[in-house]
GROMACS .gro file of C-alpha atoms in nm:
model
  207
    1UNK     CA    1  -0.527   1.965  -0.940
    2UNK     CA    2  -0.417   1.619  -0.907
    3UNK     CA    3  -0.577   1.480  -0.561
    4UNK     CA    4  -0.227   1.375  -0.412
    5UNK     CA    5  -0.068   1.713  -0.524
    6UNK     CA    6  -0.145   1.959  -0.207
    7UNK     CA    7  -0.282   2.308  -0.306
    8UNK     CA    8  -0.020   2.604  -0.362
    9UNK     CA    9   0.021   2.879  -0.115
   10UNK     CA   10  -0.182   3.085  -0.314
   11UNK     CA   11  -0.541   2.864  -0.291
   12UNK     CA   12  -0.489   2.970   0.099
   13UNK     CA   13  -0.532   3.302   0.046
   14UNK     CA   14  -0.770   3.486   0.265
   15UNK     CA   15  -1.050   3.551  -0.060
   16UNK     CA   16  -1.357   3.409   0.147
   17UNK     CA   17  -1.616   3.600   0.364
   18UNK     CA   18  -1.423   3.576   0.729
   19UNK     CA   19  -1.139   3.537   0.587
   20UNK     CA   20  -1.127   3.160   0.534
   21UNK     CA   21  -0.974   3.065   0.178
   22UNK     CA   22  -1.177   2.813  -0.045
   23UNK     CA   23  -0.859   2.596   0.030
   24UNK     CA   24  -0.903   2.595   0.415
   25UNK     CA   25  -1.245   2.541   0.402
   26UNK     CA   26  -1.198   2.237   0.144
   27UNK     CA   27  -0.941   2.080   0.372
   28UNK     CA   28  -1.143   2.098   0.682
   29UNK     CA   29  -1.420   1.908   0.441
   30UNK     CA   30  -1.189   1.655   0.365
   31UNK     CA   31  -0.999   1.621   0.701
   32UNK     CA   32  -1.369   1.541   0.836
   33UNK     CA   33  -1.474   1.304   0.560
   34UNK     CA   34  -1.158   1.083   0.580
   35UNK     CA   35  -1.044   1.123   0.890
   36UNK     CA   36  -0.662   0.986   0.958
   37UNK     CA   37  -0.635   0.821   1.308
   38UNK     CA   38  -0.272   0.618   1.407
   39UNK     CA   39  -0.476   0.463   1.699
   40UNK     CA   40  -0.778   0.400   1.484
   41UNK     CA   41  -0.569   0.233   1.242
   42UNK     CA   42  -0.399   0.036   1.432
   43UNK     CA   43  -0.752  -0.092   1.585
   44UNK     CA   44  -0.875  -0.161   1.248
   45UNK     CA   45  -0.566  -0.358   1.143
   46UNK     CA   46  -0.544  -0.581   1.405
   47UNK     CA   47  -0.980  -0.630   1.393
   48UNK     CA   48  -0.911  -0.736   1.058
   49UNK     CA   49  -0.632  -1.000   1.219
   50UNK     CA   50  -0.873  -1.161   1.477
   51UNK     CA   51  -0.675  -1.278   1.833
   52UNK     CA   52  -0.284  -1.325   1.823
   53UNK     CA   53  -0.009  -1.167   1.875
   54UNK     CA   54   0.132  -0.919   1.637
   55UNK     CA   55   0.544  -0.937   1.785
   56UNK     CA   56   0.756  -0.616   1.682
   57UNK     CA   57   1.058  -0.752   1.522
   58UNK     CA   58   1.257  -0.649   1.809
   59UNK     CA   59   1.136  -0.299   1.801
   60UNK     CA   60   0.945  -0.138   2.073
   61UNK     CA   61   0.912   0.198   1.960
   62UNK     CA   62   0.806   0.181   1.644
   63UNK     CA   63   0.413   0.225   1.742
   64UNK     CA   64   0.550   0.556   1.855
   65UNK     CA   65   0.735   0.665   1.452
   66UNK     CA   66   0.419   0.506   1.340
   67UNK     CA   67   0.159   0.753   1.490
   68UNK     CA   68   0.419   1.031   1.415
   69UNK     CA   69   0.421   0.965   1.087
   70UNK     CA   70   0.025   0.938   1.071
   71UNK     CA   71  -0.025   1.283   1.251
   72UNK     CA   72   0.227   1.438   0.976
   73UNK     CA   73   0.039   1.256   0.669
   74UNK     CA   74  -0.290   1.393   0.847
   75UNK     CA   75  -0.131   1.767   0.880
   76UNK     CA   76  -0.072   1.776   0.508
   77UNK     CA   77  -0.356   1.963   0.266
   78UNK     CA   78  -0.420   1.660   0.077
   79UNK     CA   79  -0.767   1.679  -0.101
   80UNK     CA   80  -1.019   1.437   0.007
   81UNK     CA   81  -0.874   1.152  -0.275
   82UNK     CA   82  -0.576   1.189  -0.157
   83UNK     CA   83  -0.671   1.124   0.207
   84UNK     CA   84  -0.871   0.800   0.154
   85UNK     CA   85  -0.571   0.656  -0.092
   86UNK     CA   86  -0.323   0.785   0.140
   87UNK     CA   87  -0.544   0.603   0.415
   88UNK     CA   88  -0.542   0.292   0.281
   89UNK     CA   89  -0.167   0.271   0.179
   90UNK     CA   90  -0.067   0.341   0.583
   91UNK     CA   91  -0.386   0.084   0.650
   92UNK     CA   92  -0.232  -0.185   0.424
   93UNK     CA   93   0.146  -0.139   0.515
   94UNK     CA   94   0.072  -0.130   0.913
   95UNK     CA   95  -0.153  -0.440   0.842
   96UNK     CA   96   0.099  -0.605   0.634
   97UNK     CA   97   0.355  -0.546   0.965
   98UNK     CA   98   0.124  -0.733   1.207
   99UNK     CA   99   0.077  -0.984   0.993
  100UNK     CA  100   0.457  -1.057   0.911
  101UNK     CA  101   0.531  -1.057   1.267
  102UNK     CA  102   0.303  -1.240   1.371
  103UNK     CA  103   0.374  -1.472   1.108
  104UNK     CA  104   0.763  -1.449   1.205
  105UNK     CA  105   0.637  -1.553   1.608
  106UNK     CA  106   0.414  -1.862   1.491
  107UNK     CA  107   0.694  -1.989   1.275
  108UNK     CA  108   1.043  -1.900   1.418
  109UNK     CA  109   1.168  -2.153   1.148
  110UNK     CA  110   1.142  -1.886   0.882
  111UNK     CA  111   1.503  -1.688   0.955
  112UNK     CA  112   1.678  -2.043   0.901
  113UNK     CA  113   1.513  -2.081   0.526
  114UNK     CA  114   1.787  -2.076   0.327
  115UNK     CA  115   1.736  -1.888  -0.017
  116UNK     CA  116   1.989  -1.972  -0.267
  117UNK     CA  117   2.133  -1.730  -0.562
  118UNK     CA  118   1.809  -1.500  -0.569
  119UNK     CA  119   1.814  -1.295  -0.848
  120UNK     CA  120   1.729  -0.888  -0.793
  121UNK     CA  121   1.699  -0.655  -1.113
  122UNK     CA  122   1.744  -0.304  -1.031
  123UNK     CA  123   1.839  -0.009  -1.238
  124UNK     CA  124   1.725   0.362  -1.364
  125UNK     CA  125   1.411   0.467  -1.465
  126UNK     CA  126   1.361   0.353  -1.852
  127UNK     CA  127   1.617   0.132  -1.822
  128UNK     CA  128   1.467  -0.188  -1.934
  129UNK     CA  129   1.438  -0.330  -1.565
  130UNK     CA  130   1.065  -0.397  -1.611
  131UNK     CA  131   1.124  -0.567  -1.981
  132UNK     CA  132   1.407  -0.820  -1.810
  133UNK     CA  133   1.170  -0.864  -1.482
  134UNK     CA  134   0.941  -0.992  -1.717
  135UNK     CA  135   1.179  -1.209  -1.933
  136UNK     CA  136   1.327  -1.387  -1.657
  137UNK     CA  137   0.968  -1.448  -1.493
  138UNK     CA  138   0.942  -1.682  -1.849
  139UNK     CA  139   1.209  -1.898  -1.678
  140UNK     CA  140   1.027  -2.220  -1.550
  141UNK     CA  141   1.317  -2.266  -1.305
  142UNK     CA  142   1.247  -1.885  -1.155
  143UNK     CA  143   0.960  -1.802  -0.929
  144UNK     CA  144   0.897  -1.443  -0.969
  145UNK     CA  145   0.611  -1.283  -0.727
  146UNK     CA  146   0.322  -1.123  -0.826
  147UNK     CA  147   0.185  -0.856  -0.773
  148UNK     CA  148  -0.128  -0.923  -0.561
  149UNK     CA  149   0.211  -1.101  -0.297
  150UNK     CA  150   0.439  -0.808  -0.342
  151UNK     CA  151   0.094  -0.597  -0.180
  152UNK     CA  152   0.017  -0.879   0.076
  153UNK     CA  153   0.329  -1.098   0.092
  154UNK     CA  154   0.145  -1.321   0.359
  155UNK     CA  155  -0.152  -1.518   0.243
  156UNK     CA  156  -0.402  -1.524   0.541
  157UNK     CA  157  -0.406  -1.879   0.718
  158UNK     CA  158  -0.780  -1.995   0.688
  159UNK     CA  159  -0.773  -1.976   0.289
  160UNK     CA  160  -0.410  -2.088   0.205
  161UNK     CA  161  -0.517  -2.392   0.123
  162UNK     CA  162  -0.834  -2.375  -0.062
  163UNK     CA  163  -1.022  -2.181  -0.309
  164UNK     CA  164  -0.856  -1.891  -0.498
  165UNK     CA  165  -0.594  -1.640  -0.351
  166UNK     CA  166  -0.808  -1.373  -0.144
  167UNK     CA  167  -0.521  -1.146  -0.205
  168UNK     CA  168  -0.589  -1.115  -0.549
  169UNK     CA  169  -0.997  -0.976  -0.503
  170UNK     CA  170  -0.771  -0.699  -0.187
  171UNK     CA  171  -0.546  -0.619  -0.438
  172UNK     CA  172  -0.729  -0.558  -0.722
  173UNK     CA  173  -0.982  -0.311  -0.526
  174UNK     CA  174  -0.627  -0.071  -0.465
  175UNK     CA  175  -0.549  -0.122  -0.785
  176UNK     CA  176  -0.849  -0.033  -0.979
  177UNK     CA  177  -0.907   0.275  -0.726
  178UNK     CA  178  -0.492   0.376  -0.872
  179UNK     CA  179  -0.615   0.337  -1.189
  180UNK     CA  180  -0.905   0.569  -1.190
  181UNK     CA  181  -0.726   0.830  -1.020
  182UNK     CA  182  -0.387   0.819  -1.269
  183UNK     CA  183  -0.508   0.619  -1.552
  184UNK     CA  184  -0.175   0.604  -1.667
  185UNK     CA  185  -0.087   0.374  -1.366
  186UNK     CA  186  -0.230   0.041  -1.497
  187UNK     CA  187  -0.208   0.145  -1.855
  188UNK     CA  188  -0.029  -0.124  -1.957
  189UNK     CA  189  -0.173  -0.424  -1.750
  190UNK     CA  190  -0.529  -0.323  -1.866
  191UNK     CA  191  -0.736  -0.522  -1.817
  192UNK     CA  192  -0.632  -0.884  -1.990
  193UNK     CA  193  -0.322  -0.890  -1.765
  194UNK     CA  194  -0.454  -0.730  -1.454
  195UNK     CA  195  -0.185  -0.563  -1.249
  196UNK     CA  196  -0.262  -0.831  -0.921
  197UNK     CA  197  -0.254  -1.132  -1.142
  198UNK     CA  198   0.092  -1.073  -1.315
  199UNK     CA  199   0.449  -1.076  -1.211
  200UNK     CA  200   0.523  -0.758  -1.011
  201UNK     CA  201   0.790  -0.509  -1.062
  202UNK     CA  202   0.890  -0.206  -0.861
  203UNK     CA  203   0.522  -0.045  -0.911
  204UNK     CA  204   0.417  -0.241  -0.593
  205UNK     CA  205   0.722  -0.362  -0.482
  206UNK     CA  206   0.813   0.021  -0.370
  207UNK     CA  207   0.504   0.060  -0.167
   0.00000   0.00000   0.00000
């Protein structure tokens, strides 16, 4: 079973002594080894910020959506894999969130950037979208992101100005842990043109 696919119906089925399916007993395991806390996440994410304030676009309430969408993620009979990638993902997008607003209160400037003719390639599935993405990332006039930005589209103030992009080492821990759970993930960005290193398309862009 594929650890983000949750266990059919049947797995519960009362076949252990007390009546406790292999299934419960395996979620409980993995409920307790990854555990999936809104407040703790939110703690962690704004550790890993230092002092400052985090701003909320405007928004209020959205601690409140936040923690109800954590206690749903942490209802659901993902297997232990699942947990810890699902973990991460909520980790890295609530972190991301602090981090633009805060971002957004240091430097009010930003809404009056003008960005002019952007170009956004969207499409079907096997459509050629990725193919074009790529072409037009060619164009020395174009400034296509990549994908280690598109994960963590703010670079963190103390090393934006020296040494190499510390998004690229967070980035590439994600990715690699992707790519050993669904090979087929980073199949073709293995491993001269490293996923975090290349232009992004809508593999990170969607997360």
């Amino acid at each position: 079973v594929h650890p983000l696919q949750p266990f059919s119906p049947r797995a519960f089925a009362a076949d252990a002594p007390g009546g406790r399916s292999f299934a419960t007993q395996y979620l409980e395991g993995a409920r307790r080894l990854v555990p999936i806390d809104a407040k703790e996440l939110e703690g962690s994410a704004e550790a890993s910020l230092g002092a400052g304030s985090s701003g909320d676009f405007g928004d209020p309430g959205w601690r409140e959506r936040f923690r109800a969408l954590v206690d749903t993620v942490d209802s659901a009979p993902y297997h232990a894999v699942g947990r810890l990638i699902t973990r991460q993902e909520l980790w890295r997008a609530l972190r991301t969130r602090l981090l633009l607003a805060r971002t957004l209160t240091d430097h009010p400037e930003i809404p009056d950037q003008q960005i002019t003719a952007p170009l956004v390639v969207t499409g079907p599935a096997r459509s050629g979208t990725s193919i074009l993405y790529e072409l037009l990332s060619l164009d020395p006039t174009l400034r296509a992101p990549l994908a280690s930005e598109a994960l963590h589209p703010v670079n963190f103030a103390e090393t934006a100005t020296r040494g190499p992009d510390p998004r690229i080492a967070m980035a590439e821990c994600e990715q690699e842990l992707w790519a050993d759970v669904q090979p087929e993930f980073g199949f073709d960005t293995w491993p001269e043109n490293f996923a975090t290193k290349r232009e992004d398309d809508c593999r990170c862009s969607i997360s």
